[in-house]
Coordinates of N, CA and C and ligand atoms in Angstrom, one line a residue:
V1 N -64.1 55.5 23.1 CA -65.1 56.6 22.8 C -64.4 57.9 22.4
S2 N -63.2 58.2 23.0 CA -62.6 59.4 22.7 C -62.1 59.4 21.2
E3 N -61.7 58.2 20.8 CA -61.2 58.1 19.4 C -62.3 58.4 18.4
T4 N -63.5 57.9 18.7 CA -64.6 58.1 17.8 C -64.9 59.6 17.8
R5 N -64.9 60.2 19.0 CA -65.2 61.6 19.1 C -64.2 62.5 18.5
S6 N -62.9 62.1 18.6 CA -61.9 62.9 18.0 C -62.0 62.9 16.5
A7 N -62.5 61.8 15.9 CA -62.6 61.8 14.5 C -63.8 62.6 14.1
D8 N -64.7 63.0 15.0 CA -65.9 63.7 14.7 C -65.7 65.2 14.5
I9 N -64.7 65.8 15.0 CA -64.5 67.2 14.9 C -64.1 67.6 13.5
Q10 N -64.7 68.7 13.0 CA -64.2 69.2 11.7 C -63.6 70.6 12.0
V11 N -62.5 70.8 11.4 CA -61.8 72.1 11.7 C -61.7 72.9 10.3
V12 N -62.1 74.1 10.3 CA -62.1 74.9 9.1 C -60.9 75.9 9.2
G13 N -60.2 76.0 8.1 CA -59.0 76.9 8.1 C -59.5 78.3 7.9
L14 N -58.9 79.3 8.6 CA -59.3 80.7 8.5 C -58.1 81.5 8.1
T15 N -58.2 82.2 7.0 CA -57.1 83.0 6.6 C -57.5 84.3 5.9
G16 N -56.6 85.1 5.4 CA -56.9 86.3 4.8 C -55.6 87.1 4.5
G17 N -55.7 88.4 4.4 CA -54.5 89.2 4.2 C -54.2 89.9 5.4
I18 N -53.1 90.7 5.5 CA -52.7 91.5 6.6 C -53.8 92.5 6.9
A19 N -54.2 92.6 8.1 CA -55.2 93.6 8.5 C -56.5 93.4 7.7
S20 N -56.8 92.2 7.3 CA -58.1 92.1 6.5 C -59.2 91.7 7.5
G21 N -58.9 91.4 8.7 CA -60.0 91.1 9.7 C -60.1 89.7 10.3
K22 N -59.0 88.9 10.1 CA -59.0 87.6 10.6 C -59.3 87.5 12.1
S23 N -58.5 88.3 12.9 CA -58.6 88.3 14.3 C -60.0 88.7 14.8
T24 N -60.5 89.7 14.0 CA -61.9 90.2 14.4 C -62.9 89.1 14.2
V25 N -62.8 88.4 13.0 CA -63.7 87.3 12.8 C -63.5 86.2 13.8
S26 N -62.2 85.9 14.1 CA -61.9 84.9 15.2 C -62.7 85.2 16.5
G27 N -62.6 86.5 16.8 CA -63.3 86.9 18.1 C -64.8 86.7 18.0
M28 N -65.3 87.0 16.8 CA -66.8 86.8 16.6 C -67.2 85.3 16.7
L29 N -66.3 84.4 16.2 CA -66.5 83.0 16.3 C -66.4 82.5 17.7
L30 N -65.4 83.0 18.4 CA -65.2 82.6 19.8 C -66.5 83.1 20.6
K31 N -66.9 84.3 20.4 CA -68.1 84.8 21.1 C -69.3 83.9 20.9
R32 N -69.4 83.2 19.7 CA -70.5 82.3 19.4 C -70.2 80.9 19.9
G33 N -69.1 80.7 20.7 CA -68.9 79.5 21.3 C -68.0 78.5 20.5
F34 N -67.5 78.9 19.4 CA -66.7 78.0 18.6 C -65.2 78.1 19.0
P35 N -64.5 77.0 19.2 CA -63.1 77.1 19.5 C -62.2 77.5 18.3
V36 N -61.3 78.4 18.6 CA -60.4 78.9 17.5 C -59.0 78.9 18.0
V37 N -58.1 78.4 17.2 CA -56.7 78.5 17.6 C -55.9 79.3 16.6
D38 N -54.9 80.1 17.1 CA -54.1 80.9 16.2 C -52.8 80.2 15.9
A39 N -52.5 79.9 14.7 CA -51.3 79.2 14.3 C -50.0 79.8 14.8
D40 N -50.0 81.1 14.9 CA -48.8 81.8 15.3 C -48.6 81.6 16.8
Q41 N -49.7 81.5 17.6 CA -49.6 81.1 19.0 C -49.0 79.7 19.2
I42 N -49.5 78.8 18.3 CA -49.0 77.4 18.4 C -47.5 77.4 18.1
A43 N -47.1 78.2 17.1 CA -45.7 78.3 16.7 C -44.9 78.8 17.9
R44 N -45.4 79.8 18.6 CA -44.7 80.3 19.8 C -44.6 79.3 20.9
D45 N -45.7 78.6 21.1 CA -45.7 77.5 22.1 C -44.7 76.4 21.9
V46 N -44.6 76.0 20.7 CA -43.7 74.8 20.4 C -42.2 75.3 20.5
L47 N -42.0 76.6 20.4 CA -40.6 77.1 20.5 C -40.2 77.5 22.0
A48 N -41.1 77.2 22.9 CA -40.9 77.6 24.3 C -39.8 76.8 24.9
P49 N -39.0 77.3 25.8 CA -37.9 76.6 26.4 C -38.5 75.3 27.1
G50 N -37.8 74.2 26.9 CA -38.3 72.9 27.5 C -39.0 72.1 26.4
E51 N -39.5 72.7 25.3 CA -40.1 71.9 24.3 C -39.0 71.2 23.4
S52 N -39.3 70.1 22.8 CA -38.3 69.4 22.1 C -37.8 70.2 20.9
A53 N -38.7 71.0 20.3 CA -38.3 71.8 19.1 C -37.3 72.8 19.6
F54 N -37.5 73.4 20.8 CA -36.5 74.4 21.3 C -35.1 73.8 21.4
K55 N -35.1 72.6 21.9 CA -33.8 71.9 22.1 C -33.1 71.7 20.8
R56 N -33.9 71.2 19.8 CA -33.3 70.8 18.5 C -32.9 72.1 17.8
I57 N -33.6 73.2 17.9 CA -33.2 74.4 17.3 C -31.9 74.9 17.9
L58 N -31.8 74.8 19.2 CA -30.5 75.2 19.8 C -29.3 74.4 19.4
E59 N -29.6 73.1 19.2 CA -28.5 72.2 18.7 C -28.1 72.6 17.3
R60 N -29.1 72.9 16.5 CA -28.8 73.2 15.1 C -28.2 74.6 14.8
F61 N -28.8 75.6 15.6 CA -28.5 77.0 15.2 C -27.6 77.7 16.3
G62 N -27.4 77.1 17.4 CA -26.6 77.7 18.4 C -27.3 78.7 19.3
A63 N -26.6 79.2 20.3 CA -27.2 80.0 21.3 C -27.3 81.5 20.9
D64 N -26.8 81.8 19.7 CA -26.9 83.2 19.2 C -28.3 83.6 18.9
I65 N -29.2 82.6 18.7 CA -30.6 83.0 18.4 C -31.4 83.1 19.6
L66 N -30.8 83.2 20.8 CA -31.6 83.4 22.0 C -31.5 84.8 22.5
Y67 N -32.6 85.3 23.1 CA -32.6 86.5 23.8 C -31.9 86.3 25.1
P68 N -31.5 87.4 25.7 CA -30.8 87.3 27.0 C -31.6 86.5 28.0
D69 N -32.9 86.5 27.9 CA -33.7 85.7 28.9 C -33.8 84.3 28.6
G70 N -33.1 83.8 27.5 CA -33.1 82.4 27.2 C -34.2 81.9 26.3
T71 N -35.1 82.8 25.9 CA -36.1 82.4 24.9 C -35.6 82.6 23.5
I72 N -36.3 82.0 22.5 CA -35.8 82.1 21.1 C -36.3 83.5 20.5
D73 N -35.3 84.1 19.9 CA -35.6 85.4 19.2 C -36.0 85.0 17.8
R74 N -37.3 84.9 17.5 CA -37.8 84.4 16.2 C -37.3 85.3 15.0
R75 N -37.1 86.6 15.3 CA -36.6 87.4 14.2 C -35.2 87.1 13.8
A76 N -34.4 86.8 14.8 CA -33.0 86.4 14.6 C -32.9 85.1 13.8
L77 N -33.8 84.2 14.2 CA -33.9 82.9 13.6 C -34.3 83.1 12.1
G78 N -35.3 84.0 11.9 CA -35.8 84.3 10.6 C -34.6 84.9 9.7
R79 N -33.8 85.8 10.3 CA -32.7 86.4 9.5 C -31.7 85.3 9.1
L80 N -31.5 84.4 10.1 CA -30.5 83.4 9.8 C -30.8 82.4 8.7
V81 N -32.1 82.2 8.5 CA -32.5 81.2 7.4 C -33.0 81.9 6.2
F82 N -33.0 83.3 6.2 CA -33.6 84.1 5.1 C -33.1 83.7 3.8
D83 N -31.8 83.7 3.6 CA -31.2 83.4 2.3 C -30.3 82.1 2.3
D84 N -30.7 81.2 3.2 CA -30.0 79.9 3.3 C -31.0 78.8 3.2
D85 N -31.1 78.2 2.0 CA -32.2 77.2 1.8 C -32.0 76.0 2.7
A86 N -30.8 75.6 2.9 CA -30.6 74.4 3.7 C -31.0 74.6 5.2
A87 N -30.6 75.8 5.7 CA -30.9 76.2 7.0 C -32.4 76.3 7.2
R88 N -33.1 76.9 6.2 CA -34.5 77.0 6.3 C -35.2 75.6 6.2
A89 N -34.7 74.7 5.4 CA -35.3 73.4 5.4 C -35.1 72.7 6.7
D90 N -33.9 72.9 7.3 CA -33.7 72.3 8.7 C -34.7 72.8 9.7
L91 N -34.9 74.1 9.6 CA -35.8 74.8 10.6 C -37.2 74.3 10.4
N92 N -37.6 74.2 9.1 CA -39.0 73.7 8.9 C -39.2 72.3 9.3
A93 N -38.1 71.5 9.1 CA -38.2 70.1 9.5 C -38.4 69.9 11.0
I94 N -37.9 70.9 11.7 CA -38.1 70.8 13.2 C -39.4 71.4 13.6
V95 N -39.7 72.6 13.0 CA -40.9 73.3 13.5 C -42.2 72.8 12.9
H96 N -42.3 72.5 11.6 CA -43.6 72.1 11.1 C -44.2 70.8 11.7
P97 N -43.4 69.7 11.9 CA -44.0 68.6 12.6 C -44.5 68.9 14.0
A98 N -43.7 69.7 14.7 CA -44.1 70.1 16.1 C -45.4 70.9 16.1
I99 N -45.6 71.8 15.1 CA -46.9 72.5 15.0 C -48.0 71.6 14.6
A100 N -47.7 70.6 13.7 CA -48.8 69.7 13.3 C -49.2 68.9 14.5
R101 N -48.2 68.4 15.3 CA -48.6 67.6 16.5 C -49.4 68.4 17.5
R102 N -48.9 69.6 17.8 CA -49.6 70.4 18.8 C -51.0 70.8 18.3
S103 N -51.2 71.0 17.0 CA -52.5 71.3 16.5 C -53.4 70.1 16.6
A104 N -52.9 69.0 16.3 CA -53.7 67.7 16.4 C -54.2 67.5 17.8
I105 N -53.3 67.8 18.8 CA -53.7 67.6 20.2 C -54.8 68.6 20.5
T106 N -54.7 69.8 20.1 CA -55.7 70.8 20.3 C -57.0 70.4 19.8
F107 N -57.0 69.9 18.6 CA -58.3 69.5 17.9 C -58.9 68.3 18.7
V108 N -58.1 67.4 19.2 CA -58.6 66.2 20.0 C -59.3 66.8 21.3
E109 N -58.6 67.8 21.9 CA -59.1 68.4 23.1 C -60.5 69.0 22.8
W110 N -60.6 69.7 21.7 CA -61.9 70.3 21.4 C -63.0 69.3 21.2
S111 N -62.6 68.2 20.5 CA -63.5 67.1 20.3 C -64.0 66.5 21.6
T112 N -63.0 66.2 22.4 CA -63.3 65.6 23.7 C -64.3 66.5 24.5
A113 N -64.1 67.9 24.4 CA -65.0 68.8 25.1 C -66.3 68.9 24.4
G114 N -66.5 68.1 23.3 CA -67.9 68.1 22.7 C -68.1 69.0 21.6
H115 N -67.0 69.7 21.1 CA -67.2 70.6 19.9 C -67.2 69.8 18.6
P116 N -68.2 70.0 17.8 CA -68.2 69.4 16.4 C -67.5 70.2 15.4
L117 N -67.2 71.5 15.7 CA -66.6 72.4 14.7 C -65.7 73.4 15.4
G118 N -64.5 73.6 14.8 CA -63.6 74.6 15.3 C -62.9 75.3 14.1
F119 N -62.0 76.2 14.4 CA -61.3 77.0 13.4 C -59.9 77.2 13.7
Y120 N -59.1 77.1 12.6 CA -57.6 77.3 12.7 C -57.2 78.5 11.9
D121 N -56.8 79.5 12.7 CA -56.5 80.9 12.1 C -55.1 80.9 11.8
A122 N -54.8 81.0 10.5 CA -53.4 81.1 10.0 C -53.2 82.0 8.9
A123 N -52.3 83.0 9.1 CA -52.1 84.0 8.0 C -51.6 83.4 6.7
L124 N -50.8 82.4 6.9 CA -50.1 81.8 5.7 C -50.6 80.4 5.3
L125 N -51.9 80.2 5.5 CA -52.5 78.9 5.3 C -52.2 78.4 3.8
F126 N -52.3 79.3 2.9 CA -52.1 78.9 1.5 C -50.6 78.8 1.2
E127 N -49.9 79.8 1.6 CA -48.4 79.9 1.4 C -47.7 78.7 1.9
T128 N -48.1 78.1 3.0 CA -47.4 77.0 3.6 C -47.9 75.7 3.1
G129 N -49.1 75.7 2.4 CA -49.7 74.5 1.8 C -50.5 73.8 2.9
S130 N -50.6 74.3 4.1 CA -51.4 73.6 5.1 C -52.9 73.6 4.9
Y131 N -53.3 74.5 4.0 CA -54.8 74.5 3.7 C -55.3 73.1 3.2
K132 N -54.4 72.3 2.8 CA -54.8 71.0 2.3 C -55.3 70.1 3.4
N133 N -55.0 70.5 4.7 CA -55.4 69.6 5.8 C -56.8 69.9 6.3
F134 N -57.4 70.9 5.7 CA -58.7 71.3 6.2 C -59.8 71.1 5.2
P135 N -61.0 70.6 5.6 CA -62.1 70.3 4.7 C -62.6 71.6 4.0
L136 N -62.5 72.7 4.7 CA -63.0 74.0 4.1 C -62.0 75.1 4.5
V137 N -61.8 76.1 3.6 CA -61.0 77.2 4.0 C -61.9 78.5 3.8
L138 N -61.9 79.3 4.9 CA -62.6 80.5 4.9 C -61.6 81.7 4.8
V139 N -61.9 82.5 3.8 CA -61.0 83.7 3.6 C -61.7 85.0 4.0
V140 N -61.1 85.8 4.8 CA -61.6 87.1 5.2 C -60.9 88.1 4.3
A141 N -61.6 88.8 3.4 CA -61.0 89.7 2.4 C -61.5 91.1 2.6
A142 N -60.5 92.0 2.5 CA -60.9 93.5 2.6 C -60.2 94.2 1.4
P143 N -60.8 95.3 0.9 CA -60.1 96.0 -0.1 C -58.8 96.6 0.4
V144 N -57.8 96.8 -0.5 CA -56.5 97.3 -0.1 C -56.6 98.6 0.7
A145 N -57.5 99.5 0.2 CA -57.6 100.8 0.8 C -58.0 100.7 2.3
L146 N -58.9 99.7 2.6 CA -59.3 99.5 4.0 C -58.2 98.8 4.8
Q147 N -57.4 97.9 4.1 CA -56.3 97.2 4.8 C -55.3 98.3 5.3
L148 N -55.0 99.3 4.3 CA -54.1 100.4 4.6 C -54.6 101.2 5.8
Q149 N -55.9 101.6 5.7 CA -56.5 102.4 6.8 C -56.4 101.7 8.1
R150 N -56.7 100.4 8.1 CA -56.7 99.7 9.4 C -55.3 99.5 9.9
L151 N -54.4 99.3 9.0 CA -53.0 99.2 9.4 C -52.5 100.5 10.1
A152 N -52.9 101.6 9.5 CA -52.5 102.9 10.0 C -53.1 103.2 11.4
V153 N -54.3 102.7 11.6 CA -54.9 102.9 13.0 C -54.1 102.0 14.0
R154 N -53.9 100.8 13.5 CA -53.2 99.8 14.5 C -51.8 100.2 14.8
D155 N -51.1 100.7 13.7 CA -49.7 101.0 13.9 C -49.4 102.4 13.3
P156 N -49.6 103.4 14.0 CA -49.5 104.8 13.5 C -48.1 105.1 13.0
D157 N -47.1 104.4 13.5 CA -45.7 104.7 13.1 C -45.3 104.1 11.7
L158 N -46.2 103.2 11.2 CA -45.9 102.5 9.9 C -46.2 103.5 8.8
S159 N -45.2 103.7 7.9 CA -45.5 104.6 6.7 C -46.4 103.9 5.7
E160 N -47.1 104.6 4.9 CA -48.0 104.0 3.9 C -47.2 103.1 3.0
R161 N -46.0 103.6 2.7 CA -45.1 102.8 1.8 C -44.7 101.4 2.4
D162 N -44.4 101.4 3.7 CA -44.1 100.2 4.4 C -45.3 99.3 4.5
A163 N -46.5 99.9 4.7 CA -47.7 99.2 4.8 C -48.0 98.5 3.5
L164 N -47.8 99.2 2.4 CA -48.0 98.6 1.1 C -47.0 97.5 0.8
A165 N -45.8 97.7 1.3 CA -44.8 96.7 1.1 C -45.2 95.4 1.8
R166 N -45.8 95.6 3.0 CA -46.2 94.4 3.8 C -47.3 93.7 3.1
I167 N -48.3 94.5 2.5 CA -49.4 93.9 1.8 C -48.8 93.1 0.5
D168 N -47.9 93.8 -0.2 CA -47.4 93.2 -1.4 C -46.5 91.9 -1.1
A169 N -46.0 91.8 0.1 CA -45.2 90.6 0.4 C -46.0 89.4 0.5
Q170 N -47.3 89.5 0.7 CA -48.2 88.3 0.8 C -48.7 87.9 -0.5
M171 N -49.2 86.7 -0.6 CA -50.0 86.3 -1.8 C -51.1 87.3 -2.0
P172 N -51.4 87.7 -3.2 CA -52.5 88.7 -3.4 C -53.8 88.2 -2.9
L173 N -54.5 89.0 -2.2 CA -55.8 88.6 -1.5 C -56.7 88.0 -2.5
E174 N -56.8 88.5 -3.7 CA -57.8 88.0 -4.7 C -57.4 86.5 -5.1
E175 N -56.1 86.2 -5.0 CA -55.7 84.9 -5.3 C -56.2 83.9 -4.2
K176 N -56.1 84.5 -2.9 CA -56.6 83.7 -1.8 C -58.2 83.5 -1.9
V177 N -58.8 84.6 -2.4 CA -60.3 84.5 -2.5 C -60.6 83.4 -3.6
A178 N -59.8 83.4 -4.7 CA -60.1 82.4 -5.7 C -59.9 81.0 -5.2
K179 N -59.0 80.8 -4.2 CA -58.7 79.4 -3.7 C -59.7 79.1 -2.5
A180 N -60.4 80.1 -2.0 CA -61.2 79.9 -0.8 C -62.5 79.0 -1.1
D181 N -63.0 78.3 -0.1 CA -64.3 77.7 -0.2 C -65.4 78.7 0.1
I182 N -65.1 79.5 1.1 CA -66.1 80.5 1.5 C -65.3 81.8 1.8
V183 N -66.0 82.9 1.4 CA -65.3 84.2 1.5 C -66.2 85.1 2.4
I184 N -65.6 85.8 3.3 CA -66.3 86.9 4.1 C -65.7 88.2 3.6
R185 N -66.5 89.0 3.0 CA -66.0 90.3 2.6 C -66.1 91.3 3.7
N186 N -64.9 91.8 4.2 CA -64.9 92.7 5.3 C -64.7 94.2 4.8
D187 N -65.8 94.7 4.1 CA -65.6 96.0 3.5 C -66.7 97.0 4.0
A188 N -67.2 96.7 5.2 CA -68.2 97.6 5.8 C -68.0 97.7 7.3
D189 N -69.0 98.0 8.0 CA -68.8 98.2 9.5 C -68.9 96.8 10.2
L190 N -68.6 96.9 11.5 CA -68.5 95.6 12.3 C -69.9 94.9 12.4
A191 N -71.0 95.6 12.4 CA -72.3 95.0 12.4 C -72.5 94.1 11.1
S192 N -72.1 94.7 10.0 CA -72.2 93.9 8.7 C -71.3 92.7 8.8
L193 N -70.1 92.9 9.4 CA -69.2 91.7 9.5 C -69.8 90.6 10.3
E194 N -70.5 91.0 11.4 CA -71.2 90.0 12.3 C -72.2 89.2 11.4
E195 N -73.0 90.0 10.6 CA -74.0 89.3 9.8 C -73.4 88.3 8.8
R196 N -72.2 88.8 8.2 CA -71.6 87.9 7.2 C -71.0 86.7 7.9
V197 N -70.5 86.8 9.1 CA -70.0 85.7 9.9 C -71.2 84.7 10.1
E198 N -72.3 85.2 10.4 CA -73.5 84.3 10.6 C -73.8 83.6 9.3
I199 N -73.8 84.3 8.2 CA -74.1 83.7 6.9 C -73.1 82.6 6.6
A200 N -71.8 82.9 6.8 CA -70.8 81.9 6.6 C -71.0 80.7 7.5
L201 N -71.4 80.9 8.7 CA -71.6 79.7 9.6 C -72.7 78.8 9.1
V202 N -73.7 79.4 8.6 CA -74.8 78.6 8.0 C -74.3 77.8 6.8
E203 N -73.5 78.4 6.0 CA -72.9 77.7 4.8 C -71.9 76.6 5.2
I204 N -71.1 76.9 6.3 CA -70.2 75.9 6.8 C -70.9 74.7 7.3
H205 N -71.9 74.9 8.1 CA -72.7 73.8 8.7 C -73.3 73.0 7.6
D206 N -73.8 73.7 6.6 CA -74.5 73.0 5.4 C -73.5 72.1 4.7
R207 N -72.3 72.7 4.4 CA -71.3 72.0 3.5 C -70.7 70.9 4.3
L208 N -70.6 71.0 5.6 CA -70.0 69.9 6.4 C -71.0 69.0 7.0
S209 N -72.2 69.2 6.6 CA -73.4 68.4 7.0 C -73.4 68.3 8.6
L210 N -73.3 69.5 9.2 CA -73.4 69.6 10.6 C -74.8 70.1 10.9
S211 N -75.3 69.7 12.1 CA -76.7 70.2 12.4 C -76.7 71.6 13.1
Ligands
ATP301 P1 -53.2 90.7 10.9 O1 -53.1 89.3 10.3 O2 -52.4 91.7 10.2 O3 -52.9 90.6 12.4 P2 -56.1 90.6 10.9 O4 -56.4 90.1 9.5 O5 -56.2 89.7 12.0 O6 -54.7 91.3 10.8 P3 -57.7 92.4 12.4 O7 -56.7 92.6 13.5 O8 -58.9 91.6 12.7 O9 -57.0 91.9 11.1 O10 -58.2 93.8 11.9 C1 -57.3 94.9 11.7 C2 -57.8 96.2 12.4 O11 -59.0 96.6 11.7 C3 -58.2 95.9 13.8 O12 -57.9 97.1 14.6 C4 -59.8 95.8 13.8 O13 -60.4 96.2 14.9 C5 -60.1 96.7 12.6 N1 -61.3 96.2 11.9 C6 -61.5 95.0 11.3 N2 -62.6 94.9 10.6 C7 -63.3 96.1 10.8 C8 -64.5 96.6 10.4 N3 -65.4 95.9 9.7 N4 -64.8 97.9 10.8 C9 -64.0 98.6 11.5 N5 -62.8 98.2 12.0 C10 -62.4 96.9 11.6

């Protein structure tokens, strides 16, 4: 029975640009009873001490990438593989399958709990190619001026120049919009965003033939 049910769940990819409103939309989906998982949280979970990916990373990269408390310093790891293609490929070969396994387990759990629909929130869904695993991708888009404004509120120490650099480091939002199946424009207040989430949910149910 569980196998049939696990095949029943449909998971929609959720992405967007930096400070475009993904987490806010995730919260609105959760509030409506839909399960949502954050890809970054899964990445942190699979790197926790005791996990097989943790052990393999330690074997490959050594103890220099650990914080004094024995957990992995992801920034140090990032610096180590930044301009070393072979090292980056090794890291991806350890981390990506672990994330895929953990995600699959999460989706089965959702299905077993009776959910027909869930969401996978990942900032880099297009950049990593993992968008291909989802029947639909939902993009939350905001104009750059609002992204900057929201970044400034969230992180007052970030200069406008650095904020722009962070936005520019990602795939342009309009490119993500062009690749999206469904777009939520987050260019007004939160009440409007709630309405657009409702509209997107109707379209998602329709396109996935959910009741
Ligand atoms: P990141 O990927 O960079 O973490 P994000 O895409 O998840 O960002 P959020 O954290 O949802 O973006 O939104 C960024 C900030 O903007 C938050 O402080 C959020 O409360 C605020 N915000 C988002 N949408 C709106 C809106 N429509 N009106 C007012 N504030 C908003």
